[in-house]
mmCIF file of C-alpha atoms in Angstrom:
data_model
loop_
_atom_site.group_PDB
_atom_site.id
_atom_site.type_symbol
_atom_site.label_atom_id
_atom_site.label_comp_id
_atom_site.label_asym_id
_atom_site.label_seq_id
_atom_site.Cartn_x
_atom_site.Cartn_y
_atom_site.Cartn_z
ATOM 1 C CA MET L 1 37.908 185.200 56.631
ATOM 2 C CA LYS L 2 36.865 187.125 59.772
ATOM 3 C CA VAL L 3 40.558 187.408 60.830
ATOM 4 C CA THR L 4 41.425 188.823 57.358
ATOM 5 C CA LYS L 5 38.579 191.376 57.558
ATOM 6 C CA PHE L 6 39.563 192.278 61.033
ATOM 7 C CA LEU L 7 43.143 192.955 59.938
ATOM 8 C CA LEU L 8 42.052 194.929 56.825
ATOM 9 C CA GLY L 9 39.613 197.007 58.883
ATOM 10 C CA SER L 10 42.342 197.673 61.472
ATOM 11 C CA VAL L 11 44.724 198.866 58.782
ATOM 12 C CA PHE L 12 42.184 201.175 57.217
ATOM 13 C CA ILE L 13 41.100 202.797 60.488
ATOM 14 C CA ILE L 14 44.637 202.989 61.957
ATOM 15 C CA PHE L 15 46.164 204.659 58.895
ATOM 16 C CA ALA L 16 43.163 206.951 58.391
ATOM 17 C CA ALA L 17 43.278 208.016 62.071
ATOM 18 C CA GLY L 18 47.053 208.477 61.976
ATOM 19 C CA PHE L 19 47.092 210.594 58.842
ATOM 20 C CA LEU L 20 44.016 212.591 59.860
ATOM 21 C CA SER L 21 45.675 213.313 63.200
ATOM 22 C CA ILE L 22 48.779 214.705 61.442
ATOM 23 C CA VAL L 23 46.778 217.095 59.394
ATOM 24 C CA THR L 24 44.602 218.103 62.320
ATOM 25 C CA GLY L 25 47.650 218.753 64.315
ATOM 26 C CA LEU L 26 49.131 220.986 61.690
ATOM 27 C CA PHE L 27 46.010 223.051 61.388
ATOM 28 C CA ALA L 28 45.695 223.294 65.158
ATOM 29 C CA MET L 29 49.260 224.772 65.234
ATOM 30 C CA GLY L 30 48.168 227.589 62.941
ATOM 31 C CA ASP L 31 50.693 226.632 60.201
ATOM 32 C CA PRO L 32 48.783 224.066 58.124
ATOM 33 C CA LEU L 33 51.099 223.939 55.223
ATOM 34 C CA GLY L 34 54.427 225.584 55.989
ATOM 35 C CA SER L 35 57.403 224.534 53.948
ATOM 36 C CA GLU L 36 55.949 221.008 53.671
ATOM 37 C CA ARG L 37 53.041 221.922 51.412
ATOM 38 C CA PRO L 38 53.374 219.104 48.902
ATOM 39 C CA ILE L 39 53.698 216.458 51.667
ATOM 40 C CA ILE L 40 50.640 217.794 53.508
ATOM 41 C CA TRP L 41 48.408 217.798 50.458
ATOM 42 C CA THR L 42 49.635 214.278 49.705
ATOM 43 C CA ILE L 43 48.540 213.266 53.204
ATOM 44 C CA TRP L 44 45.128 214.832 52.657
ATOM 45 C CA TYR L 45 44.591 212.839 49.448
ATOM 46 C CA VAL L 46 45.621 209.624 51.249
ATOM 47 C CA VAL L 47 43.180 210.411 54.055
ATOM 48 C CA VAL L 48 40.319 211.029 51.647
ATOM 49 C CA LEU L 49 41.166 207.756 49.809
ATOM 50 C CA LEU L 50 41.199 205.743 52.991
ATOM 51 C CA ILE L 51 37.887 207.221 54.110
ATOM 52 C CA VAL L 52 36.349 206.282 50.794
ATOM 53 C CA ILE L 53 37.618 202.748 51.107
ATOM 54 C CA MET L 54 36.397 202.465 54.668
ATOM 55 C CA ALA L 55 32.960 203.641 53.523
ATOM 56 C CA LEU L 56 32.893 200.854 50.913
ATOM 57 C CA TYR L 57 34.302 198.198 53.262
ATOM 58 C CA ASP L 58 31.872 195.748 54.840
ATOM 59 C CA PHE L 59 32.346 195.705 58.553
ATOM 60 C CA SER L 60 29.060 193.884 59.257
ATOM 61 C CA SER L 61 30.776 190.492 59.685
ATOM 62 C CA LEU L 62 33.018 191.801 62.547
ATOM 63 C CA SER L 63 31.891 191.485 66.145
ATOM 64 C CA LYS L 64 31.435 194.458 68.433
ATOM 65 C CA GLY L 65 34.535 193.447 70.352
ATOM 66 C CA GLN L 66 36.668 193.466 67.178
ATOM 67 C CA LEU L 67 35.243 196.874 66.158
ATOM 68 C CA LYS L 68 36.033 198.267 69.565
ATOM 69 C CA ARG L 69 39.606 196.925 69.389
ATOM 70 C CA ILE L 70 39.980 198.473 65.941
ATOM 71 C CA ALA L 71 38.624 201.813 67.176
ATOM 72 C CA LEU L 72 40.909 201.688 70.269
ATOM 73 C CA ILE L 73 44.065 200.977 68.253
ATOM 74 C CA GLY L 74 43.174 203.717 65.781
ATOM 75 C CA THR L 75 42.657 206.276 68.558
ATOM 76 C CA VAL L 76 45.924 205.325 70.279
ATOM 77 C CA VAL L 77 47.856 205.663 66.990
ATOM 78 C CA GLY L 78 46.110 208.938 66.213
ATOM 79 C CA ILE L 79 47.063 210.380 69.571
ATOM 80 C CA VAL L 80 50.725 209.340 69.079
ATOM 81 C CA PHE L 81 50.788 210.853 65.619
ATOM 82 C CA PHE L 82 49.188 214.108 66.816
ATOM 83 C CA SER L 83 51.559 214.373 69.807
ATOM 84 C CA SER L 84 54.601 213.833 67.582
ATOM 85 C CA VAL L 85 53.535 216.481 65.100
ATOM 86 C CA LYS L 86 52.730 218.936 67.910
ATOM 87 C CA GLY L 87 56.075 218.225 69.578
ATOM 88 C CA TYR L 88 57.875 218.914 66.293
ATOM 89 C CA TYR L 89 56.157 222.211 65.775
ATOM 90 C CA VAL L 90 56.810 223.331 69.371
ATOM 91 C CA TYR L 91 60.475 222.421 68.787
ATOM 92 C CA THR L 92 60.501 224.341 65.526
ATOM 93 C CA ALA L 93 58.928 227.388 67.122
ATOM 94 C CA GLY L 94 61.690 227.380 69.736
ATOM 95 C CA LEU L 95 64.258 227.793 66.895
ATOM 96 C CA ARG L 96 62.697 230.959 65.596
ATOM 97 C CA ILE L 97 64.398 234.293 65.901
ATOM 98 C CA GLU L 98 61.897 237.001 64.846
ATOM 99 C CA GLU L 99 62.252 240.720 64.704
ATOM 100 C CA ARG L 100 59.365 241.246 67.157
ATOM 101 C CA GLY L 101 60.505 238.398 69.352
ATOM 102 C CA VAL L 102 61.702 240.748 72.088
ATOM 103 C CA SER L 103 59.870 242.689 74.783
ATOM 104 C CA LEU L 104 60.190 246.342 74.018
ATOM 105 C CA ARG L 105 58.676 247.029 77.401
ATOM 106 C CA ASP L 106 62.027 246.098 78.881
ATOM 107 C CA TYR L 107 63.365 249.369 77.341
ATOM 108 C CA GLN L 108 60.315 251.603 77.863
ATOM 109 C CA PRO L 109 61.399 255.042 79.158
ATOM 110 C CA PHE L 110 60.482 256.222 82.654
ATOM 111 C CA LYS L 111 59.778 252.629 83.860
ATOM 112 C CA PRO L 112 61.527 251.163 86.946
ATOM 113 C CA LYS L 113 64.204 248.582 86.231
ATOM 114 C CA SER L 114 64.380 249.435 82.520
ATOM 115 C CA ASP L 115 67.470 248.507 80.585
ATOM 116 C CA LEU L 116 68.021 251.972 79.133
ATOM 117 C CA ALA L 117 71.309 253.857 79.035
ATOM 118 C CA GLU L 118 71.398 256.994 81.153
ATOM 119 C CA LEU L 119 73.386 260.232 81.318
ATOM 120 C CA ASP L 120 75.477 260.947 84.340
ATOM 121 C CA LYS L 121 73.764 264.306 84.857
ATOM 122 C CA PRO L 122 70.637 266.071 83.527
ATOM 123 C CA SER L 123 70.648 266.773 79.751
ATOM 124 C CA THR L 124 71.513 270.286 78.625
ATOM 125 C CA PHE L 125 68.648 269.975 76.088
ATOM 126 C CA GLU L 126 65.013 269.425 77.054
ATOM 127 C CA ILE L 127 61.716 269.204 75.285
ATOM 128 C CA GLY L 128 58.734 270.594 77.081
ATOM 129 C CA THR L 129 55.642 270.788 74.899
ATOM 130 C CA ASN L 130 54.876 269.785 71.352
ATOM 131 C CA ILE L 131 57.097 266.708 71.580
ATOM 132 C CA PRO L 132 58.110 265.069 68.287
ATOM 133 C CA ARG L 133 56.418 261.729 67.538
ATOM 134 C CA LEU L 134 59.020 259.032 67.242
ATOM 135 C CA ASP L 135 59.101 255.590 65.548
ATOM 136 C CA GLY L 136 61.707 253.186 64.168
ATOM 137 C CA ALA L 137 63.396 249.843 63.949
ATOM 138 C CA THR L 138 63.107 247.365 66.785
ATOM 139 C CA ALA L 139 66.850 247.166 67.175
ATOM 140 C CA LEU L 140 67.192 250.877 67.492
ATOM 141 C CA TYR L 141 64.360 251.378 70.001
ATOM 142 C CA PRO L 142 66.640 251.064 73.152
ATOM 143 C CA MET L 143 68.719 253.937 71.805
ATOM 144 C CA TYR L 144 65.919 256.413 71.016
ATOM 145 C CA ALA L 145 63.974 255.362 74.099
ATOM 146 C CA ALA L 146 67.144 256.558 76.027
ATOM 147 C CA PHE L 147 66.960 259.870 74.169
ATOM 148 C CA VAL L 148 63.313 260.215 75.304
ATOM 149 C CA GLU L 149 64.096 259.532 78.949
ATOM 150 C CA ALA L 150 66.922 262.086 78.724
ATOM 151 C CA VAL L 151 64.968 265.030 77.215
ATOM 152 C CA TYR L 152 61.211 264.332 77.138
ATOM 153 C CA PRO L 153 58.737 265.120 79.894
ATOM 154 C CA GLU L 154 57.935 262.015 82.006
ATOM 155 C CA ALA L 155 54.843 260.172 80.642
ATOM 156 C CA ASP L 156 53.667 256.714 79.603
ATOM 157 C CA TYR L 157 55.191 256.079 76.204
ATOM 158 C CA ASN L 158 53.946 252.603 75.255
ATOM 159 C CA PRO L 159 56.101 251.285 72.339
ATOM 160 C CA ASP L 160 53.361 249.021 71.093
ATOM 161 C CA SER L 161 50.504 251.578 70.851
ATOM 162 C CA PRO L 162 50.949 253.930 67.843
ATOM 163 C CA GLU L 163 47.261 254.984 68.194
ATOM 164 C CA VAL L 164 47.886 256.707 71.559
ATOM 165 C CA SER L 165 51.652 256.827 72.232
ATOM 166 C CA SER L 166 53.970 259.426 70.740
ATOM 167 C CA VAL L 167 57.007 257.122 71.043
ATOM 168 C CA VAL L 168 56.635 253.683 69.467
ATOM 169 C CA SER L 169 58.452 251.041 67.448
ATOM 170 C CA THR L 170 56.536 249.605 64.474
ATOM 171 C CA THR L 171 59.660 248.237 62.600
ATOM 172 C CA THR L 172 61.497 249.825 59.746
ATOM 173 C CA GLY L 173 59.076 249.329 56.938
ATOM 174 C CA THR L 174 56.048 250.569 58.808
ATOM 175 C CA ALA L 175 57.967 253.476 60.307
ATOM 176 C CA TYR L 176 58.867 254.703 56.779
ATOM 177 C CA GLU L 177 55.218 254.325 55.758
ATOM 178 C CA ARG L 178 54.092 256.359 58.758
ATOM 179 C CA LEU L 179 56.647 259.090 58.104
ATOM 180 C CA VAL L 180 55.424 259.470 54.500
ATOM 181 C CA LYS L 181 51.822 259.701 55.676
ATOM 182 C CA GLY L 182 52.625 262.290 58.302
ATOM 183 C CA GLN L 183 51.701 259.984 61.124
ATOM 184 C CA THR L 184 55.140 260.317 62.891
ATOM 185 C CA ASP L 185 57.857 263.078 62.928
ATOM 186 C CA ILE L 186 61.220 261.395 63.235
ATOM 187 C CA ILE L 187 62.148 257.738 62.658
ATOM 188 C CA PHE L 188 65.318 255.820 63.595
ATOM 189 C CA VAL L 189 66.185 253.441 60.915
ATOM 190 C CA ALA L 190 68.753 252.109 58.381
ATOM 191 C CA GLY L 191 68.739 253.865 54.982
ATOM 192 C CA PRO L 192 65.584 253.496 52.819
ATOM 193 C CA SER L 193 65.098 250.899 50.147
ATOM 194 C CA ASP L 194 64.633 251.895 46.513
ATOM 195 C CA GLN L 195 60.921 251.070 46.878
ATOM 196 C CA GLN L 196 60.612 253.334 49.969
ATOM 197 C CA LEU L 197 62.312 256.139 48.148
ATOM 198 C CA ALA L 198 59.995 255.677 45.168
ATOM 199 C CA ILE L 199 56.868 255.710 47.380
ATOM 200 C CA ALA L 200 58.044 258.929 49.062
ATOM 201 C CA GLU L 201 58.728 260.569 45.723
ATOM 202 C CA ARG L 202 55.246 259.664 44.449
ATOM 203 C CA GLN L 203 53.746 261.267 47.548
ATOM 204 C CA GLY L 204 55.954 264.478 47.096
ATOM 205 C CA VAL L 205 57.926 263.665 50.294
ATOM 206 C CA GLU L 206 61.723 264.059 50.595
ATOM 207 C CA PHE L 207 63.696 262.447 53.387
ATOM 208 C CA GLN L 208 66.141 264.432 55.538
ATOM 209 C CA MET L 209 68.596 261.842 56.874
ATOM 210 C CA THR L 210 71.058 262.593 59.743
ATOM 211 C CA PRO L 211 73.602 259.940 60.689
ATOM 212 C CA ILE L 212 73.709 259.344 64.387
ATOM 213 C CA GLY L 213 75.791 256.147 64.694
ATOM 214 C CA ARG L 214 77.273 253.123 63.051
ATOM 215 C CA GLU L 215 76.432 249.396 63.173
ATOM 216 C CA ALA L 216 77.598 246.146 61.707
ATOM 217 C CA PHE L 217 75.477 244.027 59.394
ATOM 218 C CA VAL L 218 76.106 240.482 60.628
ATOM 219 C CA PHE L 219 75.530 236.867 59.550
ATOM 220 C CA PHE L 220 74.911 234.056 62.037
ATOM 221 C CA VAL L 221 74.670 230.280 62.077
ATOM 222 C CA HIS L 222 73.986 227.508 64.596
ATOM 223 C CA GLU L 223 76.830 227.349 67.228
ATOM 224 C CA ASP L 224 77.562 223.777 66.182
ATOM 225 C CA ASN L 225 78.182 224.703 62.545
ATOM 226 C CA PRO L 226 81.964 224.224 61.981
ATOM 227 C CA VAL L 227 82.092 227.285 59.695
ATOM 228 C CA ASP L 228 83.337 230.323 61.663
ATOM 229 C CA SER L 229 84.154 232.698 58.831
ATOM 230 C CA LEU L 230 82.989 233.512 55.259
ATOM 231 C CA GLU L 231 84.384 235.716 52.599
ATOM 232 C CA LEU L 232 82.108 238.530 51.438
ATOM 233 C CA GLU L 233 81.973 236.920 47.960
ATOM 234 C CA GLN L 234 80.982 233.595 49.504
ATOM 235 C CA ILE L 235 78.056 235.290 51.289
ATOM 236 C CA GLN L 236 76.990 236.877 48.010
ATOM 237 C CA ASN L 237 77.114 233.573 46.211
ATOM 238 C CA ILE L 238 75.130 231.779 49.010
ATOM 239 C CA TYR L 239 72.341 234.363 48.713
ATOM 240 C CA ALA L 240 72.507 234.308 44.919
ATOM 241 C CA GLY L 241 71.949 230.498 45.050
ATOM 242 C CA ASP L 242 75.358 229.699 43.515
ATOM 243 C CA ILE L 243 76.736 228.091 46.730
ATOM 244 C CA THR L 244 74.160 225.591 48.070
ATOM 245 C CA SER L 245 76.101 223.264 50.369
ATOM 246 C CA TRP L 246 78.133 223.986 53.496
ATOM 247 C CA ASP L 247 81.008 221.761 52.302
ATOM 248 C CA GLU L 248 81.705 224.255 49.546
ATOM 249 C CA VAL L 249 82.766 226.783 52.239
ATOM 250 C CA GLY L 250 84.580 224.520 54.599
ATOM 251 C CA GLY L 251 81.704 222.989 56.480
ATOM 252 C CA LYS L 252 79.899 219.627 56.427
ATOM 253 C CA LYS L 253 78.081 218.201 53.473
ATOM 254 C CA ASP L 254 74.655 219.651 54.195
ATOM 255 C CA SER L 255 72.344 221.913 52.197
ATOM 256 C CA ILE L 256 72.405 225.625 53.110
ATOM 257 C CA ARG L 257 69.033 227.085 54.169
ATOM 258 C CA ALA L 258 69.570 230.823 53.687
ATOM 259 C CA PHE L 259 66.834 232.795 55.361
ATOM 260 C CA GLN L 260 65.840 236.325 54.459
ATOM 261 C CA ARG L 261 63.768 239.048 55.987
ATOM 262 C CA PRO L 262 60.490 240.639 54.778
ATOM 263 C CA GLU L 263 60.741 243.171 51.947
ATOM 264 C CA ASP L 264 61.549 246.724 53.076
ATOM 265 C CA SER L 265 62.807 245.685 56.530
ATOM 266 C CA GLY L 266 66.122 247.394 57.353
ATOM 267 C CA SER L 267 68.099 244.174 57.325
ATOM 268 C CA GLN L 268 66.592 242.931 54.013
ATOM 269 C CA THR L 269 67.462 246.285 52.394
ATOM 270 C CA ALA L 270 71.043 245.926 53.731
ATOM 271 C CA LEU L 271 71.259 242.429 52.154
ATOM 272 C CA GLN L 272 69.981 243.787 48.868
ATOM 273 C CA ARG L 273 72.630 246.409 48.867
ATOM 274 C CA LEU L 274 75.286 243.903 49.845
ATOM 275 C CA MET L 275 74.486 241.820 46.781
ATOM 276 C CA GLY L 276 75.608 244.502 44.391
ATOM 277 C CA ASP L 277 75.039 243.318 40.867
ATOM 278 C CA LYS L 278 74.297 239.762 41.878
ATOM 279 C CA LYS L 279 70.662 238.688 41.724
ATOM 280 C CA LEU L 280 69.228 237.752 45.113
ATOM 281 C CA MET L 281 67.583 234.382 45.072
ATOM 282 C CA ASP L 282 63.992 233.883 46.202
ATOM 283 C CA ALA L 283 63.514 233.765 49.909
ATOM 284 C CA PRO L 284 62.276 230.643 51.718
ATOM 285 C CA VAL L 285 58.582 231.080 52.315
ATOM 286 C CA GLU L 286 55.826 229.628 54.492
ATOM 287 C CA ASP L 287 52.010 229.710 53.978
ATOM 288 C CA VAL L 288 50.029 231.143 56.885
ATOM 289 C CA PRO L 289 46.259 231.567 57.476
ATOM 290 C CA GLU L 290 44.736 234.979 56.816
ATOM 291 C CA GLY L 291 41.218 236.268 57.216
ATOM 292 C CA MET L 292 38.390 233.808 56.767
ATOM 293 C CA GLY L 293 40.491 230.677 56.357
ATOM 294 C CA GLY L 294 42.498 231.966 53.333
ATOM 295 C CA ILE L 295 46.263 231.236 52.859
ATOM 296 C CA ILE L 296 48.950 233.792 52.132
ATOM 297 C CA GLU L 297 52.638 233.255 51.446
ATOM 298 C CA GLN L 298 55.182 235.194 53.447
ATOM 299 C CA THR L 299 58.903 235.140 54.045
ATOM 300 C CA ALA L 300 59.826 232.305 56.453
ATOM 301 C CA SER L 301 61.047 233.358 59.869
ATOM 302 C CA TYR L 302 64.615 232.293 60.752
ATOM 303 C CA GLN L 303 64.857 228.815 62.263
ATOM 304 C CA ASN L 304 68.119 227.955 63.916
ATOM 305 C CA HIS L 305 68.655 224.496 62.436
ATOM 306 C CA LYS L 306 72.235 223.354 61.956
ATOM 307 C CA ASN L 307 72.196 224.073 58.222
ATOM 308 C CA ALA L 308 70.694 227.566 58.528
ATOM 309 C CA ILE L 309 72.194 230.959 57.959
ATOM 310 C CA GLY L 310 70.525 234.274 58.769
ATOM 311 C CA PHE L 311 71.376 237.940 59.166
ATOM 312 C CA SER L 312 70.629 240.982 61.306
ATOM 313 C CA PHE L 313 72.363 243.901 62.871
ATOM 314 C CA ARG L 314 74.905 243.231 65.572
ATOM 315 C CA PHE L 315 73.185 244.878 68.461
ATOM 316 C CA TYR L 316 69.862 243.119 67.846
ATOM 317 C CA ALA L 317 71.474 239.677 67.407
ATOM 318 C CA THR L 318 73.649 239.935 70.432
ATOM 319 C CA GLU L 319 71.625 241.998 72.928
ATOM 320 C CA MET L 320 67.950 241.921 72.110
ATOM 321 C CA VAL L 321 67.134 238.231 71.530
ATOM 322 C CA ASP L 322 67.287 235.426 74.071
ATOM 323 C CA GLU L 323 69.997 232.786 73.844
ATOM 324 C CA HIS L 324 69.296 230.818 70.643
ATOM 325 C CA ALA L 325 72.652 228.975 70.321
ATOM 326 C CA ILE L 326 73.844 231.169 67.484
ATOM 327 C CA LYS L 327 77.231 232.429 66.618
ATOM 328 C CA LEU L 328 78.197 235.515 64.544
ATOM 329 C CA LEU L 329 80.390 234.715 61.557
ATOM 330 C CA ARG L 330 83.612 236.549 60.888
ATOM 331 C CA VAL L 331 83.540 238.196 57.417
ATOM 332 C CA ASP L 332 86.834 238.176 55.490
ATOM 333 C CA ASP L 333 88.187 236.748 58.834
ATOM 334 C CA VAL L 334 87.218 239.942 60.808
ATOM 335 C CA ALA L 335 84.817 239.624 63.719
ATOM 336 C CA PRO L 336 82.074 242.265 64.079
ATOM 337 C CA THR L 337 83.070 244.206 67.267
ATOM 338 C CA VAL L 338 82.718 247.758 68.514
ATOM 339 C CA GLU L 339 86.425 248.162 67.618
ATOM 340 C CA THR L 340 86.237 246.803 64.115
ATOM 341 C CA ILE L 341 83.136 248.723 63.364
ATOM 342 C CA GLY L 342 84.753 251.899 64.637
ATOM 343 C CA ASP L 343 87.962 251.546 62.672
ATOM 344 C CA GLY L 344 86.249 250.233 59.574
ATOM 345 C CA THR L 345 88.104 246.921 59.403
ATOM 346 C CA TYR L 346 84.822 244.944 59.555
ATOM 347 C CA PRO L 347 83.746 245.010 55.917
ATOM 348 C CA ILE L 348 79.987 245.370 56.336
ATOM 349 C CA THR L 349 79.379 248.485 58.366
ATOM 350 C CA SER L 350 76.832 251.240 57.789
ATOM 351 C CA GLU L 351 75.405 254.325 59.383
ATOM 352 C CA PHE L 352 71.882 254.417 60.865
ATOM 353 C CA TYR L 353 69.834 257.557 60.803
ATOM 354 C CA ALA L 354 67.398 259.892 62.378
ATOM 355 C CA VAL L 355 65.066 260.572 59.492
ATOM 356 C CA THR L 356 62.546 263.249 59.115
ATOM 357 C CA THR L 357 60.996 265.080 56.120
ATOM 358 C CA THR L 358 62.587 268.196 54.598
ATOM 359 C CA ASP L 359 59.581 270.271 55.529
ATOM 360 C CA LYS L 360 59.859 269.327 59.254
ATOM 361 C CA TYR L 361 63.567 269.305 59.548
ATOM 362 C CA GLU L 362 64.084 272.886 60.809
ATOM 363 C CA LYS L 363 61.357 272.327 63.457
ATOM 364 C CA TYR L 364 63.186 269.291 64.888
ATOM 365 C CA LYS L 365 66.788 270.354 64.063
ATOM 366 C CA PRO L 366 67.781 271.281 67.632
ATOM 367 C CA PHE L 367 66.723 267.798 68.877
ATOM 368 C CA ILE L 368 68.524 266.051 65.978
ATOM 369 C CA GLU L 369 71.670 268.061 66.545
ATOM 370 C CA TRP L 370 71.575 267.077 70.232
ATOM 371 C CA MET L 371 71.594 263.470 69.125
ATOM 372 C CA THR L 372 74.964 264.036 67.471
ATOM 373 C CA SER L 373 76.247 266.012 70.436
ATOM 374 C CA GLU L 374 78.537 264.601 73.136
ATOM 375 C CA GLU L 375 75.459 263.756 75.272
ATOM 376 C CA GLY L 376 73.533 262.178 72.500
ATOM 377 C CA GLN L 377 76.546 260.126 71.293
ATOM 378 C CA SER L 378 77.165 258.957 74.813
ATOM 379 C CA LEU L 379 73.772 257.389 74.922
ATOM 380 C CA VAL L 380 74.406 255.792 71.495
ATOM 381 C CA GLU L 381 77.666 254.322 72.870
ATOM 382 C CA GLN L 382 76.231 253.166 76.190
ATOM 383 C CA THR L 383 73.300 251.444 74.368
ATOM 384 C CA GLY L 384 75.865 249.303 72.573
ATOM 385 C CA TYR L 385 76.233 251.002 69.139
ATOM 386 C CA VAL L 386 79.311 252.725 67.736
ATOM 387 C CA PRO L 387 79.135 256.518 67.975
ATOM 388 C CA LEU L 388 80.084 258.761 65.118
ATOM 389 C CA ALA L 389 83.088 260.117 67.110
ATOM 390 C CA THR L 390 84.983 256.893 66.632
ATOM 391 C CA ASN L 391 85.257 257.240 62.881
#
């Protein structure tokens, strides 16, 4: 009888400790639910049930030595479970490629050992006082930071401090918001989304958009994925949810996890336009903590599992992120290169812009025209983008 109770008590404590450790580990990682929400809540229910059973269980007949052994076994199992969960989340975090996952300080102007493109001789255009406030997409920051170093007075232009710095990068969506609110003067971005245009119209703001270069919209997968090329229609069908397994496009039999970007980001707007009349399926989401313990749902960051597909712009994916074992897909059997972007053979190319408002355009016109001059276009090309002159 004592042996049976000892075994039952051991089972209760071990399983309760193990399950509780899993949940504790998830909350300690700052991502308590993630894409596994139903599983996690099931674990919670099991934990509560086991605790209730333990509370009703009579341990009085067990010796102190047996209770110590039960507690020791439960603790060891809990530590093993917790370590396994933490290891999995550390591994998963290592697969993430996020838009802000780069150090913009590496491209900050007027800093030693920066990675910025430079002119061979001093610029023929200079800005002395009343410098324009600049903002834009992360991927375009190295280019317009090079503009700043070429024509601005030397100063500390911290890209991460919009409260004090006149040259920052807050990402596409925020840059458009700040331009509409008059908090910045020129932004460097892909074209606006319909929602961004509607917000500007409601505020009585009209955008003045000047093309200053070209870039490819690219799709990427894990380097071990056997698929090297997709047709444009296949990409549309994947993101419409009509193609759901890689074996439908020449790969292995494995479900496709098609990641998206947050609404109003430049790359998400590019995807929406790429879809044409096809309805874009809902993006994978994750739940994250907000405020006083609340939970919000947001678009899941790309994780480079072998069944994943994601998208970005070529320069960002190839130059601004660390090695993540990704490969860019050919589209309609054409690789995204400077040459194929320039001659238009890569099927998903678009212009990017220096955007200001119509009421400010004349004030900043000389600077914007310099961007499209030989000097400005030289910096566009040296940065790694395709200048307008190659069209």
